[in-house]
Coordinates of C-alpha atoms in Angstrom, one line a residue:
X28 CA 121.0 119.4 112.5
X29 CA 121.8 116.3 110.5
X30 CA 121.9 114.1 113.6
X31 CA 118.5 115.5 114.7
X32 CA 116.9 114.7 111.3
X33 CA 118.3 111.2 111.3
X34 CA 117.0 110.6 114.8
X35 CA 113.5 111.8 113.8
X36 CA 113.5 109.5 110.8
X37 CA 114.6 106.5 112.9
X38 CA 112.0 107.3 115.5
X39 CA 109.3 107.5 112.8
X40 CA 110.4 104.2 111.4
X41 CA 110.3 102.6 114.9
X42 CA 106.8 103.9 115.5
X43 CA 105.7 102.7 112.1
X44 CA 107.0 99.2 112.6
X45 CA 105.9 99.0 116.3
X46 CA 102.3 100.1 115.4
X47 CA 101.8 97.5 112.7
X48 CA 99.4 94.6 112.8
X49 CA 100.8 91.1 112.7
X50 CA 100.8 89.5 109.2
X51 CA 102.4 86.3 107.8
X52 CA 102.6 84.6 104.4
X53 CA 100.3 81.8 103.6
X54 CA 100.4 78.7 101.3
X55 CA 96.8 77.9 100.7
X56 CA 97.4 75.4 97.9
X57 CA 95.3 77.6 95.5
X58 CA 98.2 78.4 93.3
X59 CA 99.3 75.9 90.7
X60 CA 102.8 76.0 92.1
X61 CA 104.9 77.6 94.8
X62 CA 108.2 76.4 93.4
X63 CA 111.0 78.9 92.8
X64 CA 109.6 81.7 94.8
X65 CA 112.1 84.1 96.3
X66 CA 111.5 86.1 99.5
X67 CA 111.3 89.8 99.4
X68 CA 110.3 91.8 102.5
X69 CA 109.8 95.5 102.8
X70 CA 109.3 97.6 106.0
X71 CA 105.6 96.8 106.1
X72 CA 105.1 94.1 103.5
X73 CA 106.1 90.4 103.5
X74 CA 106.2 88.7 100.1
X75 CA 107.7 85.9 98.0
X76 CA 107.5 85.8 94.2
X77 CA 108.6 84.2 91.0
X78 CA 108.4 85.5 87.5
X79 CA 109.4 84.3 84.0
X80 CA 110.5 87.8 83.0
X81 CA 111.0 87.2 79.2
X82 CA 107.6 85.6 78.8
X83 CA 105.8 88.1 81.0
X84 CA 107.4 91.0 79.2
X85 CA 106.4 89.5 75.8
X86 CA 102.7 89.4 76.8
X87 CA 100.4 92.1 75.4
X88 CA 97.0 91.2 76.7
X89 CA 95.6 90.2 80.1
X90 CA 92.3 88.8 81.4
X91 CA 91.4 89.2 85.1
X92 CA 89.4 86.5 86.8
X93 CA 87.5 87.7 89.9
X94 CA 89.4 87.6 93.1
X95 CA 88.1 85.1 95.6
X96 CA 88.0 84.5 99.4
X97 CA 89.6 81.2 100.4
X98 CA 88.3 79.1 103.2
X99 CA 90.9 80.4 105.6
X100 CA 89.8 84.0 105.0
X101 CA 86.2 83.1 105.8
X102 CA 87.2 82.9 109.5
X103 CA 87.2 86.7 109.6
X104 CA 83.4 86.6 109.5
X105 CA 83.0 89.2 106.7
X106 CA 79.5 89.3 105.1
X107 CA 79.2 88.5 101.4
X108 CA 79.0 92.3 100.7
X109 CA 82.2 93.0 102.7
X110 CA 84.0 90.2 100.8
X111 CA 82.9 91.6 97.5
X112 CA 84.1 95.1 98.4
X113 CA 87.6 93.8 99.3
X114 CA 87.8 91.5 96.3
X115 CA 86.7 94.3 94.0
X116 CA 89.3 96.6 95.5
X117 CA 92.0 94.1 94.5
X118 CA 90.7 93.7 91.0
X119 CA 90.2 97.4 90.4
X120 CA 93.7 98.2 91.6
X121 CA 95.1 95.3 89.6
X122 CA 93.3 96.4 86.4
X123 CA 94.4 100.0 86.8
X124 CA 98.1 99.0 87.3
X125 CA 98.1 96.4 84.5
X126 CA 96.6 98.9 82.0
X127 CA 99.8 100.9 82.2
X128 CA 101.3 98.4 79.8
X129 CA 98.8 95.7 78.9
X130 CA 95.5 95.7 77.0
X131 CA 92.8 94.3 79.3
X132 CA 90.5 91.9 77.6
X133 CA 87.3 90.3 78.8
X134 CA 87.8 86.9 77.1
X135 CA 90.3 84.3 78.4
X136 CA 90.8 83.2 74.8
X137 CA 92.1 86.6 73.8
X138 CA 94.5 86.8 76.7
X139 CA 98.3 86.2 76.7
X140 CA 98.1 86.1 80.5
X141 CA 95.2 85.1 82.8
X142 CA 95.5 86.4 86.4
X143 CA 93.6 85.7 89.6
X144 CA 94.1 86.6 93.2
X145 CA 92.9 84.7 96.3
X146 CA 92.4 86.3 99.7
X147 CA 93.8 83.7 102.0
X148 CA 93.8 85.2 105.5
X149 CA 92.2 88.3 107.1
X150 CA 92.3 89.9 110.5
X151 CA 89.3 92.3 110.9
X152 CA 89.5 95.8 112.1
X153 CA 88.4 96.5 115.7
X154 CA 85.6 99.0 115.0
X155 CA 85.7 100.5 118.5
X156 CA 89.4 101.2 118.5
X157 CA 89.2 102.5 115.0
X158 CA 86.5 104.9 116.1
X159 CA 88.5 106.2 119.0
X160 CA 91.6 106.7 116.7
X161 CA 89.5 108.5 114.2
X162 CA 88.1 110.9 116.8
X163 CA 91.6 111.6 118.1
X164 CA 92.8 112.3 114.6
X165 CA 90.0 114.7 113.9
X166 CA 90.6 116.4 117.3
X167 CA 94.3 116.8 116.4
X168 CA 93.3 118.4 113.0
X169 CA 91.0 120.8 114.7
X170 CA 93.6 121.7 117.3
X171 CA 96.2 122.2 114.5
X172 CA 93.9 124.5 112.6
X173 CA 93.3 126.5 115.8
X174 CA 96.9 126.9 116.7
X175 CA 98.5 127.0 113.3
X176 CA 100.8 124.1 114.3
X177 CA 100.8 120.7 112.5
X178 CA 99.4 118.1 114.8
X179 CA 99.4 114.5 113.7
X180 CA 97.9 111.9 115.9
X181 CA 99.1 108.3 115.2
X182 CA 96.5 105.6 115.1
X183 CA 96.2 103.5 118.3
X184 CA 98.1 100.3 117.6
X185 CA 95.4 98.0 118.9
X186 CA 92.9 96.1 116.8
X187 CA 94.6 96.7 113.5
X188 CA 93.5 94.6 110.6
X189 CA 95.7 92.6 108.1
X190 CA 95.4 90.9 104.8
X191 CA 97.2 88.0 103.1
X192 CA 96.8 87.3 99.3
X193 CA 98.1 84.8 96.8
X194 CA 98.0 85.4 93.0
X195 CA 99.4 84.0 89.8
X196 CA 99.5 84.7 86.1
X197 CA 98.9 81.8 83.8
X198 CA 99.6 81.2 80.1
X199 CA 98.3 78.0 78.4
X200 CA 98.1 76.3 81.8
X201 CA 101.6 77.2 82.8
X202 CA 102.4 79.6 85.7
X203 CA 104.4 82.7 84.4
X204 CA 104.4 84.7 87.7
X205 CA 103.2 84.3 91.2
X206 CA 103.1 86.5 94.3
X207 CA 102.4 85.5 97.9
X208 CA 101.8 88.6 99.9
X209 CA 100.9 89.7 103.5
X210 CA 100.7 93.1 105.1
X211 CA 99.2 94.5 108.3
X212 CA 97.6 97.9 108.8
X213 CA 99.9 100.4 110.7
X214 CA 99.6 103.3 113.0
X215 CA 101.0 105.9 110.6
X216 CA 99.8 105.2 107.1
X217 CA 96.5 103.3 107.4
X218 CA 93.5 105.5 108.1
X219 CA 91.2 104.2 110.9
X220 CA 87.7 103.6 109.5
X221 CA 84.7 102.3 111.5
X222 CA 84.2 99.0 109.7
X223 CA 85.4 95.4 110.2
X224 CA 86.7 95.2 106.6
X225 CA 88.2 98.7 106.5
X226 CA 91.9 97.7 106.8
X227 CA 91.5 94.7 104.5
X228 CA 89.9 97.0 102.0
X229 CA 92.7 99.6 102.1
X230 CA 95.4 96.9 101.9
X231 CA 93.6 95.2 99.0
X232 CA 94.5 98.0 96.7
X233 CA 98.1 97.9 97.8
X234 CA 98.3 94.2 96.9
X235 CA 96.7 94.9 93.5
X236 CA 99.3 97.6 92.8
X237 CA 102.2 95.3 93.8
X238 CA 101.0 92.3 91.7
X239 CA 100.5 94.6 88.7
X240 CA 104.0 96.0 89.2
X241 CA 105.4 92.5 89.1
X242 CA 103.8 91.8 85.7
X243 CA 104.4 95.2 84.2
X244 CA 108.1 95.2 85.0
X245 CA 109.0 91.6 85.5
X246 CA 111.0 92.7 88.6
X247 CA 110.7 92.4 92.4
X248 CA 107.6 94.6 93.1
X249 CA 108.5 95.1 96.8
X250 CA 112.1 96.4 96.3
X251 CA 111.4 98.5 93.2
X252 CA 112.2 102.2 93.6
X253 CA 109.3 104.7 93.7
X254 CA 108.3 106.0 90.3
X255 CA 106.2 109.1 89.3
X256 CA 102.6 107.9 88.5
X257 CA 101.3 108.7 85.0
X258 CA 98.7 111.5 84.5
X259 CA 96.1 108.9 83.6
X260 CA 96.9 106.9 86.8
X261 CA 96.5 110.0 89.0
X262 CA 93.2 110.7 87.2
X263 CA 91.9 107.2 87.9
X264 CA 92.9 107.5 91.5
X265 CA 90.9 110.7 91.8
X266 CA 87.8 109.0 90.3
X267 CA 88.2 109.5 86.5
X268 CA 87.1 106.8 84.1
X269 CA 89.6 104.0 83.6
X270 CA 92.0 103.9 80.7
X271 CA 90.8 100.4 79.7
X272 CA 87.1 99.9 79.0
X273 CA 87.3 96.4 80.6
X274 CA 88.3 98.0 83.9
X275 CA 85.0 99.9 84.1
X276 CA 83.4 96.7 85.5
X277 CA 85.1 97.3 88.8
X278 CA 83.6 100.8 89.2
X279 CA 85.5 104.0 89.6
X280 CA 87.9 104.7 92.4
X281 CA 86.2 106.7 95.2
X282 CA 88.6 109.6 94.6
X283 CA 88.3 112.7 96.6
X284 CA 85.2 111.4 98.4
X285 CA 87.1 108.3 99.5
X286 CA 90.0 110.4 100.8
X287 CA 87.6 112.6 102.8
X288 CA 85.7 109.6 104.0
X289 CA 89.0 108.0 105.2
X290 CA 90.0 111.2 107.0
X291 CA 86.8 111.2 109.0
X292 CA 86.6 107.5 109.5
X293 CA 83.6 106.6 107.4
X294 CA 83.2 102.9 106.4
X295 CA 84.5 102.1 102.9
X296 CA 81.0 101.2 101.6
X297 CA 79.9 104.7 102.3
X298 CA 82.2 106.1 99.7
X299 CA 82.9 103.2 97.4
X300 CA 79.9 101.9 95.3
X301 CA 81.8 98.8 94.4
X302 CA 81.7 96.9 91.1
X303 CA 79.6 98.5 88.3
X304 CA 76.2 96.9 87.9
X305 CA 75.4 95.4 84.5

């Protein structure tokens, strides 16, 4: 029994890795420095980082500058609206994660740390293949409901999107932390959605969570063990108002509507209204 379980786990890991979009780290030159970064790769994520842990841990307030799309990321051909949706997903996730320890302030003058992320490379989602995968997944769910057996249909590993992001935290013109990060969508955990920016949008929130974890803990965000999310964090994920007032500018997480939309393959902008309007 134990050998059978181990074999299934190994098979699942092989399928996960084999059905993952290509992704590689970038050095766009947008960070103030790339010195001293150490490599840290997970099963799906490629990353390198540096952090001045004592200074980051001593910080109490953070200001978030809007995430940007670098010239290299423009090659994906996303519209301005699609770029804003992905950028806002980064900032919203980052704000939610940082608010677990920091006070988020709107003014740079009030901030102990100023953070900003740059999308440096993107591979768009193939809409046709995503639609086919979504239809197959829905068919599997219907068949499972009819037979009473769990039927999970992996996403077709063709036309998967990817995302590369660089970010840093500055204090008085000096870099205190930096993260260079890349990840591709995969067949098992990334829901297929019928939109060019769908995978980049989903991965954007993963990056925001990882960069926030680096600043909150001062430790390697990729190799950290899993932790139980706070009640407030779960509430925000499900669409509740954010803990920090300053995070409201990014709008609420799509919550249950976003989950359902992802299950049936709806484009992200159908369920995410984006940044709050002034």
